XYZ file of C-alpha atoms in Angstrom:
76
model
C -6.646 129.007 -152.507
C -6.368 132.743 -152.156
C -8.252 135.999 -152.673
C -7.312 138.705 -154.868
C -8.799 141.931 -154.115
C -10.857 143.142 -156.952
C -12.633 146.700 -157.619
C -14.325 148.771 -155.562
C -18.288 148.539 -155.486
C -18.068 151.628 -152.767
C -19.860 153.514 -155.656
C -22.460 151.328 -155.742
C -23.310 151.066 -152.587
C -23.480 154.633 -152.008
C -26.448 154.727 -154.966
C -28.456 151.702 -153.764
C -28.382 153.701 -150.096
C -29.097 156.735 -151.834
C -26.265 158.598 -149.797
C -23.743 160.682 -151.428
C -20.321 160.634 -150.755
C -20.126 164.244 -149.159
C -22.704 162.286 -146.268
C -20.765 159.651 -146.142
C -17.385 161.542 -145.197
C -19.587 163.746 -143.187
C -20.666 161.177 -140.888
C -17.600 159.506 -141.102
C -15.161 161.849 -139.756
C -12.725 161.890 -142.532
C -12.565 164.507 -145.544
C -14.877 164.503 -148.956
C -11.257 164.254 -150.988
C -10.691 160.574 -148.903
C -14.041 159.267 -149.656
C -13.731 160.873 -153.476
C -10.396 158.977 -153.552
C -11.822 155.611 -152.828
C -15.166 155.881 -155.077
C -12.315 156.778 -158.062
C -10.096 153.980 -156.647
C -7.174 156.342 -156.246
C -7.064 154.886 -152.383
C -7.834 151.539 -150.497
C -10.094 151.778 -147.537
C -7.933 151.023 -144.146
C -9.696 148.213 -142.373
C -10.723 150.319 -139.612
C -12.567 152.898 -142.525
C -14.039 149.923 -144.451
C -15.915 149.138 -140.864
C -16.974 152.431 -140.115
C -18.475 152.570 -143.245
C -19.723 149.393 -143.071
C -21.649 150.214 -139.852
C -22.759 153.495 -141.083
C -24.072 151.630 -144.542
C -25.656 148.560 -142.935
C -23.214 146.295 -145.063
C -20.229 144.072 -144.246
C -16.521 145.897 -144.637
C -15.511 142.837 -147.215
C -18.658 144.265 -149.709
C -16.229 147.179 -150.448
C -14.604 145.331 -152.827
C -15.436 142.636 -155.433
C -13.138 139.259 -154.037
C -11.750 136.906 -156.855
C -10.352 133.716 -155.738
C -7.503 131.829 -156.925
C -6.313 128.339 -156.436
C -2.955 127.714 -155.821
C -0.794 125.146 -156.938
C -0.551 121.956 -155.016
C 2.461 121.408 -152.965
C 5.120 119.151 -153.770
């Protein structure tokens, strides 16, 4: 089995924590253009800026992103 990462849901969390992004880099550290980039999914989070954000949203770092799982083949 593996996980593929899917889409973003950064956006989406943002909305249901009524924060915009501007707050979000704000509080962050890190530039509006960064955040921008990964609500437009232009850029991945780094680990270590998924769990900033994650502590700063009340959420877990893997909610980012939308995880689709895959089974492999079986080993001969």
């Amino acid at each position: 089995m593996a996980l593929l990462k899917g889409r973003c849901r950064l956006p989406e969390i943002l909305r249901s924590r009524m924060m915009k992004p501007a707050e979000l880099s704000r509080r962050m550290g890190v530039s509006e253009s960064i955040v921008s980039r990964w609500v437009s999914e232009e850029r991945e989070m780094s680990y270590e800026n998924a769990v900033l954000a994650a502590r700063i949203l009340d959420c877990h770092a893997e909610d980012f992103y939308e995880w689709i799982v895959v089974k492999k083949g079986k080993r001969q």
